[in-house]
């Protein structure tokens, strides 16, 4: 069976509760048709926590998946404002983004915490979508691959030490911090270099874990035409472009 090609829609905090529900209500049928017409397309909508159960309910009998934007690194306990992985599983979440640069910067999430989040997700059969990426300064200092390795290492360690009989799969999204929310993207060659480093690391540390590689950061109808040619690309993580159904449709249709 051919692996799915992902479009992960990271809605961040762009839409309020009602807007998120309207978006799904208005585009439910068209989304299903889009997936049916474009074989192996997997759309994962990541709304806010509060909208997640309702969005999941609206998309229940469709071929569209839902995901969360982050998760607690703890299973339960005195963690005010946090959401546990069991609850995500209870509301039908199949995927969860972790380690997004906005979480790392705004909420000081560390590589170790991201690895702990991954473990929580694996325990509840939710596929982690791990974001990795360097800042502009790190890129300029030639540290891209070192930084990505540092971000991946604790994750690979926890996966390889987890005793589970269930198959674990991992989605890694390369999102250069400097490319998020802007207009610039790395070149195809730069992304392929990072993809090769990620694959190499995974091959050594977690050789039996199936890996999907996504690119994220300023993907839209214009940038994706070049980005789509990236070798080994398993899909895109979309921020702003995911809010406009017509843009999303153009991106999915163009890729096929
Ligand atoms: P962007 O965001 O597509 O708006 O650049 C991507 C992301 O942060 O995941």
PDB file of C-alpha atoms and ligand atoms in Angstrom:
ATOM      1  CA  UNK A   1       0.000   0.000   0.000  1.00  0.00           C
ATOM      2  CA  UNK A   2       1.303   3.438  -0.916  1.00  0.00           C
ATOM      3  CA  UNK A   3       2.095   5.692   2.058  1.00  0.00           C
ATOM      4  CA  UNK A   4      -0.285   8.627   2.534  1.00  0.00           C
ATOM      5  CA  UNK A   5       0.826  12.122   1.556  1.00  0.00           C
ATOM      6  CA  UNK A   6       0.061  14.418   4.496  1.00  0.00           C
ATOM      7  CA  UNK A   7      -1.417  17.883   4.687  1.00  0.00           C
ATOM      8  CA  UNK A   8      -1.365  18.789   8.371  1.00  0.00           C
ATOM      9  CA  UNK A   9      -3.478  21.887   8.999  1.00  0.00           C
ATOM     10  CA  UNK A  10      -2.055  23.720  12.012  1.00  0.00           C
ATOM     11  CA  UNK A  11      -4.750  26.245  12.830  1.00  0.00           C
ATOM     12  CA  UNK A  12      -2.777  27.632  15.793  1.00  0.00           C
ATOM     13  CA  UNK A  13      -5.003  30.260  17.489  1.00  0.00           C
ATOM     14  CA  UNK A  14      -6.101  31.905  14.231  1.00  0.00           C
ATOM     15  CA  UNK A  15      -9.811  31.006  14.487  1.00  0.00           C
ATOM     16  CA  UNK A  16     -12.193  31.160  17.445  1.00  0.00           C
ATOM     17  CA  UNK A  17     -14.421  28.245  18.451  1.00  0.00           C
ATOM     18  CA  UNK A  18     -17.373  29.172  16.219  1.00  0.00           C
ATOM     19  CA  UNK A  19     -15.130  29.937  13.243  1.00  0.00           C
ATOM     20  CA  UNK A  20     -13.462  26.537  13.489  1.00  0.00           C
ATOM     21  CA  UNK A  21     -16.832  24.777  13.514  1.00  0.00           C
ATOM     22  CA  UNK A  22     -18.132  26.858  10.611  1.00  0.00           C
ATOM     23  CA  UNK A  23     -15.006  26.077   8.593  1.00  0.00           C
ATOM     24  CA  UNK A  24     -15.590  22.337   9.046  1.00  0.00           C
ATOM     25  CA  UNK A  25     -19.325  22.588   8.466  1.00  0.00           C
ATOM     26  CA  UNK A  26     -18.884  24.637   5.273  1.00  0.00           C
ATOM     27  CA  UNK A  27     -16.069  22.525   3.826  1.00  0.00           C
ATOM     28  CA  UNK A  28     -16.917  19.019   5.063  1.00  0.00           C
ATOM     29  CA  UNK A  29     -18.221  17.668   1.745  1.00  0.00           C
ATOM     30  CA  UNK A  30     -15.641  19.443  -0.394  1.00  0.00           C
ATOM     31  CA  UNK A  31     -12.852  18.127   1.836  1.00  0.00           C
ATOM     32  CA  UNK A  32     -14.071  14.561   1.443  1.00  0.00           C
ATOM     33  CA  UNK A  33     -14.276  14.984  -2.327  1.00  0.00           C
ATOM     34  CA  UNK A  34     -10.767  16.418  -2.355  1.00  0.00           C
ATOM     35  CA  UNK A  35      -9.382  13.363  -0.554  1.00  0.00           C
ATOM     36  CA  UNK A  36     -11.367  10.982  -2.764  1.00  0.00           C
ATOM     37  CA  UNK A  37     -10.172  12.660  -5.953  1.00  0.00           C
ATOM     38  CA  UNK A  38      -6.518  12.747  -4.866  1.00  0.00           C
ATOM     39  CA  UNK A  39      -5.472   9.245  -3.937  1.00  0.00           C
ATOM     40  CA  UNK A  40      -3.322   8.711  -0.812  1.00  0.00           C
ATOM     41  CA  UNK A  41      -4.034  12.224   0.405  1.00  0.00           C
ATOM     42  CA  UNK A  42      -4.323  12.453   4.187  1.00  0.00           C
ATOM     43  CA  UNK A  43      -5.684  15.663   5.654  1.00  0.00           C
ATOM     44  CA  UNK A  44      -5.173  16.143   9.399  1.00  0.00           C
ATOM     45  CA  UNK A  45      -6.977  19.124  10.920  1.00  0.00           C
ATOM     46  CA  UNK A  46      -5.395  20.418  14.128  1.00  0.00           C
ATOM     47  CA  UNK A  47      -7.848  22.844  15.778  1.00  0.00           C
ATOM     48  CA  UNK A  48      -7.634  24.354  19.268  1.00  0.00           C
ATOM     49  CA  UNK A  49      -8.154  21.977  22.213  1.00  0.00           C
ATOM     50  CA  UNK A  50     -11.553  23.441  22.968  1.00  0.00           C
ATOM     51  CA  UNK A  51     -12.799  22.859  19.399  1.00  0.00           C
ATOM     52  CA  UNK A  52     -11.249  19.411  19.017  1.00  0.00           C
ATOM     53  CA  UNK A  53     -14.206  17.269  20.204  1.00  0.00           C
ATOM     54  CA  UNK A  54     -16.723  19.244  18.099  1.00  0.00           C
ATOM     55  CA  UNK A  55     -14.478  19.247  15.014  1.00  0.00           C
ATOM     56  CA  UNK A  56     -13.946  15.525  15.431  1.00  0.00           C
ATOM     57  CA  UNK A  57     -17.712  15.035  15.750  1.00  0.00           C
ATOM     58  CA  UNK A  58     -18.353  17.022  12.568  1.00  0.00           C
ATOM     59  CA  UNK A  59     -15.792  14.954  10.652  1.00  0.00           C
ATOM     60  CA  UNK A  60     -16.607  11.650  12.310  1.00  0.00           C
ATOM     61  CA  UNK A  61     -17.797   9.673   9.272  1.00  0.00           C
ATOM     62  CA  UNK A  62     -15.390  11.229   6.824  1.00  0.00           C
ATOM     63  CA  UNK A  63     -11.919  10.407   5.541  1.00  0.00           C
ATOM     64  CA  UNK A  64     -10.470  13.448   7.384  1.00  0.00           C
ATOM     65  CA  UNK A  65      -8.348  13.005  10.518  1.00  0.00           C
ATOM     66  CA  UNK A  66      -8.007  15.253  13.565  1.00  0.00           C
ATOM     67  CA  UNK A  67      -4.921  16.171  15.569  1.00  0.00           C
ATOM     68  CA  UNK A  68      -3.956  18.367  18.523  1.00  0.00           C
ATOM     69  CA  UNK A  69      -1.371  21.156  18.535  1.00  0.00           C
ATOM     70  CA  UNK A  70       0.470  20.048  21.691  1.00  0.00           C
ATOM     71  CA  UNK A  71       0.076  17.774  24.727  1.00  0.00           C
ATOM     72  CA  UNK A  72       1.231  17.567  28.325  1.00  0.00           C
ATOM     73  CA  UNK A  73       4.402  15.641  28.993  1.00  0.00           C
ATOM     74  CA  UNK A  74       2.699  14.203  32.114  1.00  0.00           C
ATOM     75  CA  UNK A  75       0.017  11.507  32.284  1.00  0.00           C
ATOM     76  CA  UNK A  76      -2.051  13.342  34.964  1.00  0.00           C
ATOM     77  CA  UNK A  77      -1.642  15.446  38.110  1.00  0.00           C
ATOM     78  CA  UNK A  78      -1.293  19.052  39.297  1.00  0.00           C
ATOM     79  CA  UNK A  79      -0.561  20.693  35.933  1.00  0.00           C
ATOM     80  CA  UNK A  80      -2.935  23.620  35.644  1.00  0.00           C
ATOM     81  CA  UNK A  81      -4.102  24.266  32.100  1.00  0.00           C
ATOM     82  CA  UNK A  82      -2.548  21.136  30.604  1.00  0.00           C
ATOM     83  CA  UNK A  83      -4.274  18.397  28.588  1.00  0.00           C
ATOM     84  CA  UNK A  84      -3.349  14.723  28.914  1.00  0.00           C
ATOM     85  CA  UNK A  85      -2.880  12.229  26.084  1.00  0.00           C
ATOM     86  CA  UNK A  86      -5.642   9.919  27.340  1.00  0.00           C
ATOM     87  CA  UNK A  87      -8.153  12.755  26.889  1.00  0.00           C
ATOM     88  CA  UNK A  88      -6.920  13.311  23.335  1.00  0.00           C
ATOM     89  CA  UNK A  89      -7.435   9.649  22.567  1.00  0.00           C
ATOM     90  CA  UNK A  90     -10.915   9.812  24.162  1.00  0.00           C
ATOM     91  CA  UNK A  91     -11.990  12.576  21.780  1.00  0.00           C
ATOM     92  CA  UNK A  92     -10.766  10.644  18.737  1.00  0.00           C
ATOM     93  CA  UNK A  93      -7.483  12.390  18.063  1.00  0.00           C
ATOM     94  CA  UNK A  94      -5.238  10.354  15.753  1.00  0.00           C
ATOM     95  CA  UNK A  95      -2.277  12.753  15.574  1.00  0.00           C
ATOM     96  CA  UNK A  96      -0.633  15.423  17.723  1.00  0.00           C
ATOM     97  CA  UNK A  97       1.928  18.081  16.832  1.00  0.00           C
ATOM     98  CA  UNK A  98       4.727  18.400  19.397  1.00  0.00           C
ATOM     99  CA  UNK A  99       7.779  20.624  19.618  1.00  0.00           C
ATOM    100  CA  UNK A 100       6.427  23.386  17.386  1.00  0.00           C
ATOM    101  CA  UNK A 101       8.832  26.322  17.534  1.00  0.00           C
ATOM    102  CA  UNK A 102       6.072  28.560  18.915  1.00  0.00           C
ATOM    103  CA  UNK A 103       5.754  26.137  21.858  1.00  0.00           C
ATOM    104  CA  UNK A 104       9.522  25.963  22.266  1.00  0.00           C
ATOM    105  CA  UNK A 105       9.858  29.766  22.220  1.00  0.00           C
ATOM    106  CA  UNK A 106       6.676  30.989  23.936  1.00  0.00           C
ATOM    107  CA  UNK A 107       6.351  28.177  26.483  1.00  0.00           C
ATOM    108  CA  UNK A 108      10.017  27.205  26.814  1.00  0.00           C
ATOM    109  CA  UNK A 109       9.401  23.563  25.961  1.00  0.00           C
ATOM    110  CA  UNK A 110      12.682  21.659  25.935  1.00  0.00           C
ATOM    111  CA  UNK A 111      13.892  18.756  23.786  1.00  0.00           C
ATOM    112  CA  UNK A 112      13.483  16.483  26.827  1.00  0.00           C
ATOM    113  CA  UNK A 113       9.883  17.577  27.398  1.00  0.00           C
ATOM    114  CA  UNK A 114       9.090  17.026  23.720  1.00  0.00           C
ATOM    115  CA  UNK A 115      10.444  13.486  24.056  1.00  0.00           C
ATOM    116  CA  UNK A 116       8.225  12.947  27.121  1.00  0.00           C
ATOM    117  CA  UNK A 117       5.239  14.192  25.128  1.00  0.00           C
ATOM    118  CA  UNK A 118       6.091  11.677  22.407  1.00  0.00           C
ATOM    119  CA  UNK A 119       6.009   8.876  24.984  1.00  0.00           C
ATOM    120  CA  UNK A 120       2.599   9.980  26.271  1.00  0.00           C
ATOM    121  CA  UNK A 121       1.254   9.925  22.725  1.00  0.00           C
ATOM    122  CA  UNK A 122       2.720   6.534  21.868  1.00  0.00           C
ATOM    123  CA  UNK A 123       1.133   5.070  24.993  1.00  0.00           C
ATOM    124  CA  UNK A 124      -2.248   6.181  23.709  1.00  0.00           C
ATOM    125  CA  UNK A 125      -1.777   5.195  20.063  1.00  0.00           C
ATOM    126  CA  UNK A 126      -1.633   8.787  18.834  1.00  0.00           C
ATOM    127  CA  UNK A 127       0.935   9.421  16.109  1.00  0.00           C
ATOM    128  CA  UNK A 128       3.353  12.225  17.085  1.00  0.00           C
ATOM    129  CA  UNK A 129       4.145  14.890  14.501  1.00  0.00           C
ATOM    130  CA  UNK A 130       7.447  16.190  15.852  1.00  0.00           C
ATOM    131  CA  UNK A 131       8.581  19.616  14.662  1.00  0.00           C
ATOM    132  CA  UNK A 132      12.294  20.287  14.397  1.00  0.00           C
ATOM    133  CA  UNK A 133      14.126  23.264  12.974  1.00  0.00           C
ATOM    134  CA  UNK A 134      16.818  25.855  13.469  1.00  0.00           C
ATOM    135  CA  UNK A 135      16.629  29.608  14.067  1.00  0.00           C
ATOM    136  CA  UNK A 136      18.050  32.151  11.629  1.00  0.00           C
ATOM    137  CA  UNK A 137      21.106  32.668  13.864  1.00  0.00           C
ATOM    138  CA  UNK A 138      21.743  28.935  14.081  1.00  0.00           C
ATOM    139  CA  UNK A 139      21.442  28.630  10.313  1.00  0.00           C
ATOM    140  CA  UNK A 140      23.875  31.491   9.793  1.00  0.00           C
ATOM    141  CA  UNK A 141      26.314  29.855  12.210  1.00  0.00           C
ATOM    142  CA  UNK A 142      26.148  26.645  10.161  1.00  0.00           C
ATOM    143  CA  UNK A 143      24.516  24.762  13.043  1.00  0.00           C
ATOM    144  CA  UNK A 144      21.387  23.457  11.314  1.00  0.00           C
ATOM    145  CA  UNK A 145      22.222  19.748  11.341  1.00  0.00           C
ATOM    146  CA  UNK A 146      23.672  19.863  14.884  1.00  0.00           C
ATOM    147  CA  UNK A 147      20.506  21.510  16.222  1.00  0.00           C
ATOM    148  CA  UNK A 148      18.221  19.030  14.466  1.00  0.00           C
ATOM    149  CA  UNK A 149      20.268  16.135  15.868  1.00  0.00           C
ATOM    150  CA  UNK A 150      20.005  17.597  19.379  1.00  0.00           C
ATOM    151  CA  UNK A 151      16.236  17.878  18.986  1.00  0.00           C
ATOM    152  CA  UNK A 152      15.902  14.318  17.698  1.00  0.00           C
ATOM    153  CA  UNK A 153      18.229  12.484  20.047  1.00  0.00           C
ATOM    154  CA  UNK A 154      16.006  12.427  23.203  1.00  0.00           C
ATOM    155  CA  UNK A 155      13.053  11.354  21.050  1.00  0.00           C
ATOM    156  CA  UNK A 156      14.967   8.475  19.490  1.00  0.00           C
ATOM    157  CA  UNK A 157      16.193   7.468  22.955  1.00  0.00           C
ATOM    158  CA  UNK A 158      12.722   7.317  24.484  1.00  0.00           C
ATOM    159  CA  UNK A 159      11.299   5.455  21.505  1.00  0.00           C
ATOM    160  CA  UNK A 160      14.034   2.846  21.547  1.00  0.00           C
ATOM    161  CA  UNK A 161      13.644   2.320  25.314  1.00  0.00           C
ATOM    162  CA  UNK A 162       9.849   2.062  25.184  1.00  0.00           C
ATOM    163  CA  UNK A 163       8.635  -1.456  25.590  1.00  0.00           C
ATOM    164  CA  UNK A 164       5.562  -1.715  23.430  1.00  0.00           C
ATOM    165  CA  UNK A 165       4.237  -4.470  21.256  1.00  0.00           C
ATOM    166  CA  UNK A 166       2.194  -1.940  19.264  1.00  0.00           C
ATOM    167  CA  UNK A 167       3.729  -0.584  16.067  1.00  0.00           C
ATOM    168  CA  UNK A 168       5.076   2.938  16.618  1.00  0.00           C
ATOM    169  CA  UNK A 169       5.336   5.337  13.721  1.00  0.00           C
ATOM    170  CA  UNK A 170       6.755   8.818  13.709  1.00  0.00           C
ATOM    171  CA  UNK A 171       6.100  11.884  11.602  1.00  0.00           C
ATOM    172  CA  UNK A 172       8.847  14.508  11.640  1.00  0.00           C
ATOM    173  CA  UNK A 173       8.196  17.967  10.274  1.00  0.00           C
ATOM    174  CA  UNK A 174      11.230  20.033   9.363  1.00  0.00           C
ATOM    175  CA  UNK A 175      10.169  23.607  10.061  1.00  0.00           C
ATOM    176  CA  UNK A 176      12.996  26.158   9.996  1.00  0.00           C
ATOM    177  CA  UNK A 177      11.982  28.770  12.569  1.00  0.00           C
ATOM    178  CA  UNK A 178      12.978  31.581  10.200  1.00  0.00           C
ATOM    179  CA  UNK A 179      10.625  30.286   7.499  1.00  0.00           C
ATOM    180  CA  UNK A 180       7.478  30.137   9.668  1.00  0.00           C
ATOM    181  CA  UNK A 181       4.947  32.891   9.129  1.00  0.00           C
ATOM    182  CA  UNK A 182       7.069  34.650   6.513  1.00  0.00           C
ATOM    183  CA  UNK A 183       7.592  34.438   2.797  1.00  0.00           C
ATOM    184  CA  UNK A 184      10.984  32.759   2.552  1.00  0.00           C
ATOM    185  CA  UNK A 185      11.553  29.031   2.404  1.00  0.00           C
ATOM    186  CA  UNK A 186      14.796  27.066   2.283  1.00  0.00           C
ATOM    187  CA  UNK A 187      15.935  25.743  -1.062  1.00  0.00           C
ATOM    188  CA  UNK A 188      15.042  22.214  -2.109  1.00  0.00           C
ATOM    189  CA  UNK A 189      18.706  21.288  -1.644  1.00  0.00           C
ATOM    190  CA  UNK A 190      18.832  22.642   1.922  1.00  0.00           C
ATOM    191  CA  UNK A 191      15.701  20.700   2.888  1.00  0.00           C
ATOM    192  CA  UNK A 192      17.024  17.512   1.311  1.00  0.00           C
ATOM    193  CA  UNK A 193      20.230  17.907   3.311  1.00  0.00           C
ATOM    194  CA  UNK A 194      18.217  18.123   6.548  1.00  0.00           C
ATOM    195  CA  UNK A 195      15.974  15.201   5.508  1.00  0.00           C
ATOM    196  CA  UNK A 196      19.091  13.092   4.876  1.00  0.00           C
ATOM    197  CA  UNK A 197      20.455  13.984   8.341  1.00  0.00           C
ATOM    198  CA  UNK A 198      17.122  13.050   9.974  1.00  0.00           C
ATOM    199  CA  UNK A 199      16.982   9.736   8.103  1.00  0.00           C
ATOM    200  CA  UNK A 200      20.553   8.954   8.988  1.00  0.00           C
ATOM    201  CA  UNK A 201      19.929   9.630  12.669  1.00  0.00           C
ATOM    202  CA  UNK A 202      16.744   7.546  12.653  1.00  0.00           C
ATOM    203  CA  UNK A 203      18.424   4.683  10.788  1.00  0.00           C
ATOM    204  CA  UNK A 204      21.081   4.472  13.514  1.00  0.00           C
ATOM    205  CA  UNK A 205      18.913   5.007  16.564  1.00  0.00           C
ATOM    206  CA  UNK A 206      15.404   3.744  15.748  1.00  0.00           C
ATOM    207  CA  UNK A 207      15.876   1.561  12.658  1.00  0.00           C
ATOM    208  CA  UNK A 208      12.522  -0.234  12.941  1.00  0.00           C
ATOM    209  CA  UNK A 209      10.348   2.866  13.407  1.00  0.00           C
ATOM    210  CA  UNK A 210       8.571   3.890  10.192  1.00  0.00           C
ATOM    211  CA  UNK A 211       9.308   7.539   9.486  1.00  0.00           C
ATOM    212  CA  UNK A 212       7.420  10.151   7.460  1.00  0.00           C
ATOM    213  CA  UNK A 213       9.114  13.461   6.675  1.00  0.00           C
ATOM    214  CA  UNK A 214       7.113  16.660   6.238  1.00  0.00           C
ATOM    215  CA  UNK A 215       8.185  20.168   5.386  1.00  0.00           C
ATOM    216  CA  UNK A 216       6.538  23.198   7.052  1.00  0.00           C
ATOM    217  CA  UNK A 217       7.115  26.973   6.962  1.00  0.00           C
ATOM    218  CA  UNK A 218       5.534  29.408   4.480  1.00  0.00           C
ATOM    219  CA  UNK A 219       4.022  26.687   2.302  1.00  0.00           C
ATOM    220  CA  UNK A 220       1.453  28.198  -0.042  1.00  0.00           C
ATOM    221  CA  UNK A 221       0.345  27.941  -3.664  1.00  0.00           C
ATOM    222  CA  UNK A 222       3.515  29.622  -4.926  1.00  0.00           C
ATOM    223  CA  UNK A 223       6.225  28.150  -2.712  1.00  0.00           C
ATOM    224  CA  UNK A 224       4.897  24.578  -2.876  1.00  0.00           C
ATOM    225  CA  UNK A 225       5.589  24.203  -6.566  1.00  0.00           C
ATOM    226  CA  UNK A 226       9.327  23.999  -5.849  1.00  0.00           C
ATOM    227  CA  UNK A 227       8.920  22.362  -2.437  1.00  0.00           C
ATOM    228  CA  UNK A 228       6.903  19.524  -3.876  1.00  0.00           C
ATOM    229  CA  UNK A 229       9.974  18.298  -5.761  1.00  0.00           C
ATOM    230  CA  UNK A 230      11.824  17.527  -2.470  1.00  0.00           C
ATOM    231  CA  UNK A 231      13.108  13.977  -2.484  1.00  0.00           C
ATOM    232  CA  UNK A 232      11.419  11.775   0.152  1.00  0.00           C
ATOM    233  CA  UNK A 233       8.765  14.372   0.957  1.00  0.00           C
ATOM    234  CA  UNK A 234       5.848  12.810   2.838  1.00  0.00           C
ATOM    235  CA  UNK A 235       3.691  15.917   3.035  1.00  0.00           C
ATOM    236  CA  UNK A 236       3.344  19.496   4.241  1.00  0.00           C
ATOM    237  CA  UNK A 237       2.563  21.185   7.524  1.00  0.00           C
ATOM    238  CA  UNK A 238       0.479  24.242   6.710  1.00  0.00           C
ATOM    239  CA  UNK A 239      -0.169  27.279   8.911  1.00  0.00           C
ATOM    240  CA  UNK A 240      -1.756  30.306   7.277  1.00  0.00           C
ATOM    241  CA  UNK A 241      -2.509  28.570   3.982  1.00  0.00           C
ATOM    242  CA  UNK A 242      -4.661  26.012   5.819  1.00  0.00           C
ATOM    243  CA  UNK A 243      -7.250  28.584   6.837  1.00  0.00           C
ATOM    244  CA  UNK A 244      -8.464  29.232   3.295  1.00  0.00           C
ATOM    245  CA  UNK A 245     -10.167  26.190   1.814  1.00  0.00           C
ATOM    246  CA  UNK A 246      -9.596  27.315  -1.776  1.00  0.00           C
ATOM    247  CA  UNK A 247      -5.849  27.700  -1.126  1.00  0.00           C
ATOM    248  CA  UNK A 248      -5.731  24.271   0.468  1.00  0.00           C
ATOM    249  CA  UNK A 249      -7.591  22.802  -2.481  1.00  0.00           C
ATOM    250  CA  UNK A 250      -5.184  24.398  -4.942  1.00  0.00           C
ATOM    251  CA  UNK A 251      -2.193  23.067  -2.993  1.00  0.00           C
ATOM    252  CA  UNK A 252      -3.576  19.515  -2.791  1.00  0.00           C
ATOM    253  CA  UNK A 253      -4.690  19.471  -6.415  1.00  0.00           C
ATOM    254  CA  UNK A 254      -1.427  20.917  -7.675  1.00  0.00           C
ATOM    255  CA  UNK A 255       0.613  18.309  -5.784  1.00  0.00           C
ATOM    256  CA  UNK A 256      -1.169  15.445  -7.521  1.00  0.00           C
TER     257      UNK A 256
HETATM  258  P1  LIG B   1       3.075  28.996   8.130  1.00  0.00           P
HETATM  259  O1  LIG B   1       3.159  28.171   9.499  1.00  0.00           O
HETATM  260  O2  LIG B   1       2.605  28.015   7.076  1.00  0.00           O
HETATM  261  O3  LIG B   1       2.062  30.066   8.402  1.00  0.00           O
HETATM  262  O4  LIG B   1       4.430  29.520   7.839  1.00  0.00           O
HETATM  263  C1  LIG B   1       3.618  26.858   9.522  1.00  0.00           C
HETATM  264  C2  LIG B   1       3.697  26.366  10.928  1.00  0.00           C
HETATM  265  O5  LIG B   1       4.015  27.121  11.848  1.00  0.00           O
HETATM  266  O6  LIG B   1       3.410  25.195  11.208  1.00  0.00           O
END
